[in-house]
PDB file of C-alpha atoms in Angstrom:
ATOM      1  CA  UNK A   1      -2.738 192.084-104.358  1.00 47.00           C
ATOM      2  CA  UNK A   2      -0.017 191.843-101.670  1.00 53.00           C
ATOM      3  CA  UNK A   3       3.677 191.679-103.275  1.00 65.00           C
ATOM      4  CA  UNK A   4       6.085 191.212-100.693  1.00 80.00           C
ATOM      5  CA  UNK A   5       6.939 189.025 -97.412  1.00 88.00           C
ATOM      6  CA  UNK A   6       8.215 189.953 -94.771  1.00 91.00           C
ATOM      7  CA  UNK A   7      10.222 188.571 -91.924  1.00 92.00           C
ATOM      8  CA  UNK A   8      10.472 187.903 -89.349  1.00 95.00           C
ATOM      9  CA  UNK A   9       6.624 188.860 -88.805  1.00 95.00           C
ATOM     10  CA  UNK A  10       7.649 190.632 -84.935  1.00 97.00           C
ATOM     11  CA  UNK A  11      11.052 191.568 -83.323  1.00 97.00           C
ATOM     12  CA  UNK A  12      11.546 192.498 -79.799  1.00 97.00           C
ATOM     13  CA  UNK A  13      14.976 194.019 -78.987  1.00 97.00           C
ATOM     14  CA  UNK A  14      16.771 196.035 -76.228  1.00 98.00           C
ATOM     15  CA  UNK A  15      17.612 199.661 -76.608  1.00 98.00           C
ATOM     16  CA  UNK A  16      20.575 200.210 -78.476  1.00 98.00           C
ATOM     17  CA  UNK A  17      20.942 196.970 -80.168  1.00 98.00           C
ATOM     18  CA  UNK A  18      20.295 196.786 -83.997  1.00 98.00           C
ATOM     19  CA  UNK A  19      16.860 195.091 -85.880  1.00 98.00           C
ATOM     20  CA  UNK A  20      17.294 193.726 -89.183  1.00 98.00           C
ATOM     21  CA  UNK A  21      13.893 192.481 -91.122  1.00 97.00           C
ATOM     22  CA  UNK A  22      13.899 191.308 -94.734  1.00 97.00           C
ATOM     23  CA  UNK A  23      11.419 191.873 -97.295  1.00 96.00           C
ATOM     24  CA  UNK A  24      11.106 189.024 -99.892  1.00 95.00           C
ATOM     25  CA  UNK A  25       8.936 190.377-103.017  1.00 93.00           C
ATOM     26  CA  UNK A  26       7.435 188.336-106.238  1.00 89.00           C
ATOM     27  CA  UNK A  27       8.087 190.635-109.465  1.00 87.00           C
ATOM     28  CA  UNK A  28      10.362 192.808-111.256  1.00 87.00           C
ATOM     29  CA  UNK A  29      10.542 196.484-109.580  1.00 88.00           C
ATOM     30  CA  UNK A  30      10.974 200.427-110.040  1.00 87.00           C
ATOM     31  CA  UNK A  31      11.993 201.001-106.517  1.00 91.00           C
ATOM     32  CA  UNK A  32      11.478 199.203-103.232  1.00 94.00           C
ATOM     33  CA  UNK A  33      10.420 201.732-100.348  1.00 94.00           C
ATOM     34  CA  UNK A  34      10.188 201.420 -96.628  1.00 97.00           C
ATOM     35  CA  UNK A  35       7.628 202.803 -94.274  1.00 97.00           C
ATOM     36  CA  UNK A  36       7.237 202.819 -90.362  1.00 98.00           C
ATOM     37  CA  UNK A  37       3.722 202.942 -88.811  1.00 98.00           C
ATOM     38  CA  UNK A  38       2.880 203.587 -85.160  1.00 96.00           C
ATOM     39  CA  UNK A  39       0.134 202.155 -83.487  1.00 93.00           C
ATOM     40  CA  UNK A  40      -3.430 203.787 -84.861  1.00 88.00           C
ATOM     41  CA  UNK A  41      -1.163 206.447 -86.896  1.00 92.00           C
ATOM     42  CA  UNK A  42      -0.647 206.417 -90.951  1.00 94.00           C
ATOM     43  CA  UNK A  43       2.455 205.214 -92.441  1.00 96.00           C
ATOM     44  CA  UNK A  44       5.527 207.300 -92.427  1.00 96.00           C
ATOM     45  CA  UNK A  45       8.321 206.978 -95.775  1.00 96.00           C
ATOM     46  CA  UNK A  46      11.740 205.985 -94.767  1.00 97.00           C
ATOM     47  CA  UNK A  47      13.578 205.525 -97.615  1.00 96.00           C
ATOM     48  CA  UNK A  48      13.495 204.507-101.212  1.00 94.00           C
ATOM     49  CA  UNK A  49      15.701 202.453-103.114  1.00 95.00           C
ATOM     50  CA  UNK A  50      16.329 201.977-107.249  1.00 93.00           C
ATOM     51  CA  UNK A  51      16.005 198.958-108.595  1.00 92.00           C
ATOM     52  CA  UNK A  52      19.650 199.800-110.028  1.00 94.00           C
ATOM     53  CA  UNK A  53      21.122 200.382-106.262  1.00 96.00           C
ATOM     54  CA  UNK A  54      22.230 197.871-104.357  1.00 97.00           C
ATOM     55  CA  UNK A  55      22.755 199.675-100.636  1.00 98.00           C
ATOM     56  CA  UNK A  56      20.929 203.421 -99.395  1.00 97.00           C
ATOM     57  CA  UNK A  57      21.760 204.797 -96.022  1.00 97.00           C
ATOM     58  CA  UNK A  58      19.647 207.684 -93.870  1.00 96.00           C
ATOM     59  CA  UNK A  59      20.889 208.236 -90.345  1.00 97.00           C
ATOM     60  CA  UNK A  60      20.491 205.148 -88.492  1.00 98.00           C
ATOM     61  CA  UNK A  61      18.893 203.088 -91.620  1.00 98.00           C
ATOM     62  CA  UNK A  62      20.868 200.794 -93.999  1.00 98.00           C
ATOM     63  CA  UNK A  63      18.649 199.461 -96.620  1.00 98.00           C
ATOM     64  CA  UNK A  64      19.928 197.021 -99.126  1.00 98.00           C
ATOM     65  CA  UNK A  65      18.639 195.419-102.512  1.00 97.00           C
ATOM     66  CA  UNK A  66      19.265 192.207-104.606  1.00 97.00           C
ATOM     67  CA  UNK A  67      17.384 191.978-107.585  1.00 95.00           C
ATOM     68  CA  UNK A  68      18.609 188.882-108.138  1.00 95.00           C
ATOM     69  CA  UNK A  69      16.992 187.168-105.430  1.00 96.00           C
ATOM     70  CA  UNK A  70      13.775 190.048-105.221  1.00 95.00           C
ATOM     71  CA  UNK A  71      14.961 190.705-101.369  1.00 96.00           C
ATOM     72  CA  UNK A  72      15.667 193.806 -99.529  1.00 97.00           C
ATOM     73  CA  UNK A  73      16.875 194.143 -96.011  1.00 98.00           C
ATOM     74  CA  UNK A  74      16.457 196.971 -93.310  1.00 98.00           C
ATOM     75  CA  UNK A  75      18.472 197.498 -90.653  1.00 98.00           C
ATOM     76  CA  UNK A  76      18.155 199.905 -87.686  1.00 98.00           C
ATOM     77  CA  UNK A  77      21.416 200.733 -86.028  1.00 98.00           C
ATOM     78  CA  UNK A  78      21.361 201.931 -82.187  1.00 98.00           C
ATOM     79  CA  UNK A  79      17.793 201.355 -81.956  1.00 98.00           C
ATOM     80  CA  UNK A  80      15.785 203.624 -79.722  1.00 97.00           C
ATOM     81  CA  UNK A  81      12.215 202.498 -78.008  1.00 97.00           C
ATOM     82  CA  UNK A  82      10.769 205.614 -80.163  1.00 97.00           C
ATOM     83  CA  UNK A  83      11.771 202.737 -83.136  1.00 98.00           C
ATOM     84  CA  UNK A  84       8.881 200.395 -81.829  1.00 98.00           C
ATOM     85  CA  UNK A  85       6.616 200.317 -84.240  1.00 98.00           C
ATOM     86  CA  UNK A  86       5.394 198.381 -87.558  1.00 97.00           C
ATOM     87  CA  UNK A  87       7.355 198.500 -90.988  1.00 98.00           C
ATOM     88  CA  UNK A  88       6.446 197.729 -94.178  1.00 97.00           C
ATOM     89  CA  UNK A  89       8.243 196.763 -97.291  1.00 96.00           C
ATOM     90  CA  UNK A  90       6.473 198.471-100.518  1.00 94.00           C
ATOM     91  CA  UNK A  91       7.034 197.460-103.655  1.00 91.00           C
ATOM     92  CA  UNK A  92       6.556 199.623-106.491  1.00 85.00           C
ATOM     93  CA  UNK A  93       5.681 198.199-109.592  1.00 78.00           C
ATOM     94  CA  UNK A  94       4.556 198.556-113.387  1.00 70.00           C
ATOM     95  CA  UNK A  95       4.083 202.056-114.665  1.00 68.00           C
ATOM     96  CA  UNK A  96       2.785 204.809-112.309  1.00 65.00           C
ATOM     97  CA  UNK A  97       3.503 204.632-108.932  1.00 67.00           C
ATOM     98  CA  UNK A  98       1.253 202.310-107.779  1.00 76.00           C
ATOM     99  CA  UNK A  99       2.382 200.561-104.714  1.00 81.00           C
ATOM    100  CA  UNK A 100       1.912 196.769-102.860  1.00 88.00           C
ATOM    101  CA  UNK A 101       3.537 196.219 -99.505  1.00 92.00           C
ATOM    102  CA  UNK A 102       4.494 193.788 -97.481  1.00 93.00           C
ATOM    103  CA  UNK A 103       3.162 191.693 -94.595  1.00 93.00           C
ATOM    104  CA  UNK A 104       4.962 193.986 -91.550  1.00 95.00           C
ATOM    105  CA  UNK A 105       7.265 193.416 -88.889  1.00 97.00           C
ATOM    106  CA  UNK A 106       6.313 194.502 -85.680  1.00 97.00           C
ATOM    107  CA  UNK A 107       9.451 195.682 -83.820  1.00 98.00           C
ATOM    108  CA  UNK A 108       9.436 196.360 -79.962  1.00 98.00           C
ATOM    109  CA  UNK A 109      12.598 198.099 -78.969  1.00 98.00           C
ATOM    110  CA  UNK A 110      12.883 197.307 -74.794  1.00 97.00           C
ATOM    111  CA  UNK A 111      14.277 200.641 -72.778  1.00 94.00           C
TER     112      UNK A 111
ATOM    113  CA  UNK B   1       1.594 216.411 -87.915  1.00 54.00           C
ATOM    114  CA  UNK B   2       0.837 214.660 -91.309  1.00 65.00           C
ATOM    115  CA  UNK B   3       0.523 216.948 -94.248  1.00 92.00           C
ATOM    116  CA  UNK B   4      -2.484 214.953 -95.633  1.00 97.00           C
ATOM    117  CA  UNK B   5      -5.538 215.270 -93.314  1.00 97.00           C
ATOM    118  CA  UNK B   6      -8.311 212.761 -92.893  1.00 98.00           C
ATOM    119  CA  UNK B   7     -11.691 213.428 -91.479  1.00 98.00           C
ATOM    120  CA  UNK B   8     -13.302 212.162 -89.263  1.00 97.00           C
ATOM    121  CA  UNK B   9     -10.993 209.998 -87.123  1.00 97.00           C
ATOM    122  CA  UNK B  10     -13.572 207.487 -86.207  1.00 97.00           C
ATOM    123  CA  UNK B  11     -17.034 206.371 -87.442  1.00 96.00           C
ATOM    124  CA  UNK B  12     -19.003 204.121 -86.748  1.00 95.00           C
ATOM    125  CA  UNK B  13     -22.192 203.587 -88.945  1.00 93.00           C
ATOM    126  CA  UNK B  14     -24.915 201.112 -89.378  1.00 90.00           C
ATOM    127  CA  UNK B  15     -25.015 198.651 -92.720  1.00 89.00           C
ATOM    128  CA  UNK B  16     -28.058 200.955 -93.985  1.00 89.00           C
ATOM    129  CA  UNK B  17     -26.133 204.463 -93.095  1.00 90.00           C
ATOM    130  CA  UNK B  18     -25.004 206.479 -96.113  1.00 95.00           C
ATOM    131  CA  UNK B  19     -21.555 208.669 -94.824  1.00 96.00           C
ATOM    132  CA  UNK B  20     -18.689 210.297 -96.770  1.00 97.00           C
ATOM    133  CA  UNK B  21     -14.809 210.037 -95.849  1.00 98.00           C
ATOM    134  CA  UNK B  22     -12.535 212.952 -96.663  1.00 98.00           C
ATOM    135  CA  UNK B  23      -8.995 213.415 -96.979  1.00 98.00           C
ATOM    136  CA  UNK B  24      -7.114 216.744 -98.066  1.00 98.00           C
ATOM    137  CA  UNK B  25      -3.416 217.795 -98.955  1.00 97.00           C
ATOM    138  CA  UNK B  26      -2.337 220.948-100.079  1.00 92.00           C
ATOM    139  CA  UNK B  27       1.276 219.971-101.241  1.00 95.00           C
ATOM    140  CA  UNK B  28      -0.009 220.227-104.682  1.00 94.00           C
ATOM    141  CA  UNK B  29       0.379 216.438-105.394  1.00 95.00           C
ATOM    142  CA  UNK B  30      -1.493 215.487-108.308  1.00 95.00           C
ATOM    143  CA  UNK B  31      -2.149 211.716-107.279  1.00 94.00           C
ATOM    144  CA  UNK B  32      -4.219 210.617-104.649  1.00 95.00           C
ATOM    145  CA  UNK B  33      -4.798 207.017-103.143  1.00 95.00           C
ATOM    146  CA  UNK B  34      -7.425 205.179-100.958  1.00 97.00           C
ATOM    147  CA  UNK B  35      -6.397 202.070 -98.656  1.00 96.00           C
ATOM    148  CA  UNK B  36      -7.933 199.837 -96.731  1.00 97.00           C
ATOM    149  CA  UNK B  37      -6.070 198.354 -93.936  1.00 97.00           C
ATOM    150  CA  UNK B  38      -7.444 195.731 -91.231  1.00 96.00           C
ATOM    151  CA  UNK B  39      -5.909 195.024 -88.007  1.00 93.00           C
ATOM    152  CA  UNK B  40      -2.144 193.658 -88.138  1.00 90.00           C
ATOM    153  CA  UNK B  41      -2.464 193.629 -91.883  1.00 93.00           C
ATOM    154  CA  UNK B  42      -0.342 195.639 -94.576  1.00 94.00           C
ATOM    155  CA  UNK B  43      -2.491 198.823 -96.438  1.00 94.00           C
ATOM    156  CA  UNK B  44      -4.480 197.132 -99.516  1.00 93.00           C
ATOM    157  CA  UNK B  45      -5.294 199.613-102.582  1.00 92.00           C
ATOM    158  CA  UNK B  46      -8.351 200.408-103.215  1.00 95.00           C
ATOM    159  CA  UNK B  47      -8.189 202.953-105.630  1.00 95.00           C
ATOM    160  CA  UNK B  48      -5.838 205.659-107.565  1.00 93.00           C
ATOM    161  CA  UNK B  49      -6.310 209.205-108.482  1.00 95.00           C
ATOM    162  CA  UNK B  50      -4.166 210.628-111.395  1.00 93.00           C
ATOM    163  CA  UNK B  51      -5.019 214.229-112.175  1.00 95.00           C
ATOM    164  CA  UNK B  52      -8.344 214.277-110.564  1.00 96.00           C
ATOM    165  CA  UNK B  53      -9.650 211.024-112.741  1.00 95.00           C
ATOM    166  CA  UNK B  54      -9.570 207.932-111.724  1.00 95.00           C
ATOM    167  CA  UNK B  55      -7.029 205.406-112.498  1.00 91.00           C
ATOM    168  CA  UNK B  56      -6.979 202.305-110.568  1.00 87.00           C
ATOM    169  CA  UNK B  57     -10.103 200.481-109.135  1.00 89.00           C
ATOM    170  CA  UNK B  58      -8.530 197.690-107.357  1.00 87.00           C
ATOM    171  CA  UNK B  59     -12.011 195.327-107.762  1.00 89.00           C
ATOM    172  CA  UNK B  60     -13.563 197.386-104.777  1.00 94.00           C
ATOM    173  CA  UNK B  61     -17.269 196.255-104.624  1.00 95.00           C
ATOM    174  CA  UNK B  62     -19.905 199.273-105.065  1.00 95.00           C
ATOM    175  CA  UNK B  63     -20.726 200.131-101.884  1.00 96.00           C
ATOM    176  CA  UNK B  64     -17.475 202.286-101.940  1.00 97.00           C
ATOM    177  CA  UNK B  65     -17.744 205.201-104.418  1.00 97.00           C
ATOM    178  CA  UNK B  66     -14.769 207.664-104.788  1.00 97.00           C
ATOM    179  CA  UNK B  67     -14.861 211.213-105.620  1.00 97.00           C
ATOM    180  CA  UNK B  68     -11.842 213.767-106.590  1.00 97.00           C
ATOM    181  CA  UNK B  69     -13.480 216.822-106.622  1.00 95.00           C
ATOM    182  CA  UNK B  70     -10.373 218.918-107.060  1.00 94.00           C
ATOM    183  CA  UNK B  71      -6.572 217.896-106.775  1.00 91.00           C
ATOM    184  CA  UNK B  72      -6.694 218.715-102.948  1.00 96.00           C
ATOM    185  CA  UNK B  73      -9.846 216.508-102.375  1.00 97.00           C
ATOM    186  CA  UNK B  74     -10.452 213.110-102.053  1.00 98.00           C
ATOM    187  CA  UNK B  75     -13.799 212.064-101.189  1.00 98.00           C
ATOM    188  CA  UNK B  76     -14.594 207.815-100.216  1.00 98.00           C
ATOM    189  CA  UNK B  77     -18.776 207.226-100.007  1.00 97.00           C
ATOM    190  CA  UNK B  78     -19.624 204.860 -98.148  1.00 96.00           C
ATOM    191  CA  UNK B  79     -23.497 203.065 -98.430  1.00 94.00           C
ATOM    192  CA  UNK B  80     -24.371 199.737 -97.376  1.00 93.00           C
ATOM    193  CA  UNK B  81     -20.980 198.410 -96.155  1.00 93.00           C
ATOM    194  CA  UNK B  82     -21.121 195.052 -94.786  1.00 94.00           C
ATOM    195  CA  UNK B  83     -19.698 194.883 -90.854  1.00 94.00           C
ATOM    196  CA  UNK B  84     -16.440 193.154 -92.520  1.00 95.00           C
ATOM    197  CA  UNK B  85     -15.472 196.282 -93.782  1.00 96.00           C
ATOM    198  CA  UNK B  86     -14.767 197.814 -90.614  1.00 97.00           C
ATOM    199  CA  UNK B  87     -11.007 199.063 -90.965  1.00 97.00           C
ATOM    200  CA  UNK B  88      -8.776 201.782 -90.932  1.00 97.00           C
ATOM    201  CA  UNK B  89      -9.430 203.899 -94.357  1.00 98.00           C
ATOM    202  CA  UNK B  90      -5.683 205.293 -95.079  1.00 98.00           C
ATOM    203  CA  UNK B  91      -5.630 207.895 -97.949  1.00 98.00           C
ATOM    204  CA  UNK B  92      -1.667 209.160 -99.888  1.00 96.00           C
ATOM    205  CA  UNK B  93      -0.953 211.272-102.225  1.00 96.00           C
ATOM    206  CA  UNK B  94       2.272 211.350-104.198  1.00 93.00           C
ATOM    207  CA  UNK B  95       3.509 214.109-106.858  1.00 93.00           C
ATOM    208  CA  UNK B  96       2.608 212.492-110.028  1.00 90.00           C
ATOM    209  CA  UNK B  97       2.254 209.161-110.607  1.00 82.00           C
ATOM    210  CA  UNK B  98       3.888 208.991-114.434  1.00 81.00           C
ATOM    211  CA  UNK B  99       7.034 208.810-112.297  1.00 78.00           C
ATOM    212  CA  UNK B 100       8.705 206.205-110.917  1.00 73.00           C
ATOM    213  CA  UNK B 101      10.409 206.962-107.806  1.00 82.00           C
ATOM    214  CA  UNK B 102       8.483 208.959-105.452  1.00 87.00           C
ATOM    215  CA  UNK B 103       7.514 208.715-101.858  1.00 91.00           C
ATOM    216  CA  UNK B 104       3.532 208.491-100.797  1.00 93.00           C
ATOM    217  CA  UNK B 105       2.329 210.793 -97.915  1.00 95.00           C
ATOM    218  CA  UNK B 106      -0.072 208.920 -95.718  1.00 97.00           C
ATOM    219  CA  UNK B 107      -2.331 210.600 -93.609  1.00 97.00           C
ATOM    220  CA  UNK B 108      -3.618 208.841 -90.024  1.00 96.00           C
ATOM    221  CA  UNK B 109      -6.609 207.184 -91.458  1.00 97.00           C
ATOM    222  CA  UNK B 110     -10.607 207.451 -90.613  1.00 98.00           C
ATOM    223  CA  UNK B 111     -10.958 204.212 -88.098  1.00 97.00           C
ATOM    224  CA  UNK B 112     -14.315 202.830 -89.597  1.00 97.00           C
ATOM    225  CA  UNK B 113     -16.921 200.219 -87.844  1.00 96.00           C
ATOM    226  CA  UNK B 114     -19.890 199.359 -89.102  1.00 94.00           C
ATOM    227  CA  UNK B 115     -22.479 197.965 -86.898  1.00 90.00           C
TER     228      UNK B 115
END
């Protein structure tokens, strides 16, 4: 049931310098969504995007979308070591909100 | 804090045990979710709640039974679980699932090991 890839599968970093992971998905979409989990915790929404917009900002996350190739990117600016944590891709598809996400990135952001 | 609560945190139970998860949010969303998530995987559905019925049974063998008693309540029975099913048990719940476009609330998840 998974829908979406993601890469690359971990990401260690230094504080204050930006992560990027991708999100490669196999179907047409409603919206592609974005959620951060922390170790043992549930998973936290970050942002949503249409399937009719192409870039979404909030704070220190740009997310963008191309239908075209069924990929979406995430990018956390200034990163802080509160960032480290797991984030998933989610893909939401068919009628009625019904959700498959991704394989992860594990990010490590280095005081 | 989350705003959807799972009880309990851990549990661990024998294959012959018979134990109940619950999960409760009082945001007044009328769609509820189960996942099932195993270490340094992605969430997998198991099932979806639309207006206390059930929607979605993702081919989730038996031995898990869910319940909706009300649209605050979701309920996941557990008998005879097999030790692979040890996991974290993540439940959502989103406004209403006839629309597109809407976040999920997760809450932390009942960490589950069966002996």
């Amino acid at each position: 049931s998974q829908q979406g890839e993601e890469d690359p599968q971990a990401l260690s970093i230094q504080e204050g310098e930006n992560a990027t992971m991708n999100c490669s998905y196999k179907t047409s979409i409603n919206n592609l969504q974005w959620y951060r989990q922390n170790s043992g915790r549930g998973l936290v929404h970050l942002i949503l995007i249409r399937s009719n917009e192409r870039e979404k900002h909030s704070g220190r996350l740009r997310v963008t979308l191309d239908t075209s190739k069924k990929s979406s990117s995430l990018l956390i600016t200034a990163s802080r070591a509160a960032d480290t944590a797991s984030y998933f891709c989610a893909t939401d598809v068919g009628t009625g909100n019904q959700f498959y996400f991704g394989t992860g990135t594990s990010l490590t952001v280095i005081p | 804090d989350t705003e959807v609560t799972q009880t309990p945190k851990h549990l661990v139970m024998g294959m012959t045990n018979k134990k109940s998860l619950k999960c409760e949010q009082h945001m007044g969303h009328r769609a509820m979710y189960w996942y099932k998530q195993k270490a340094k995987k992605p969430p997998e559905l198991m099932f979806v709640y639309s207006y206390e019925k059930l929607s979605i049974n993702e081919s989730v063998p038996s031995r898990f039974s869910p319940e909706c008693p009300n649209s605050s309540l979701l309920n996941l029975h557990l008998h005879a679980l097999q030790p692979e099913d040890s996991a974290l048990y993540l439940c959502a719940s989103s406004q209403d699932r006839r629309y597109s476009n809407q976040p999920q609330h997760f809450g932390d998840g009942t960490r589950l090991s069966i002996l």
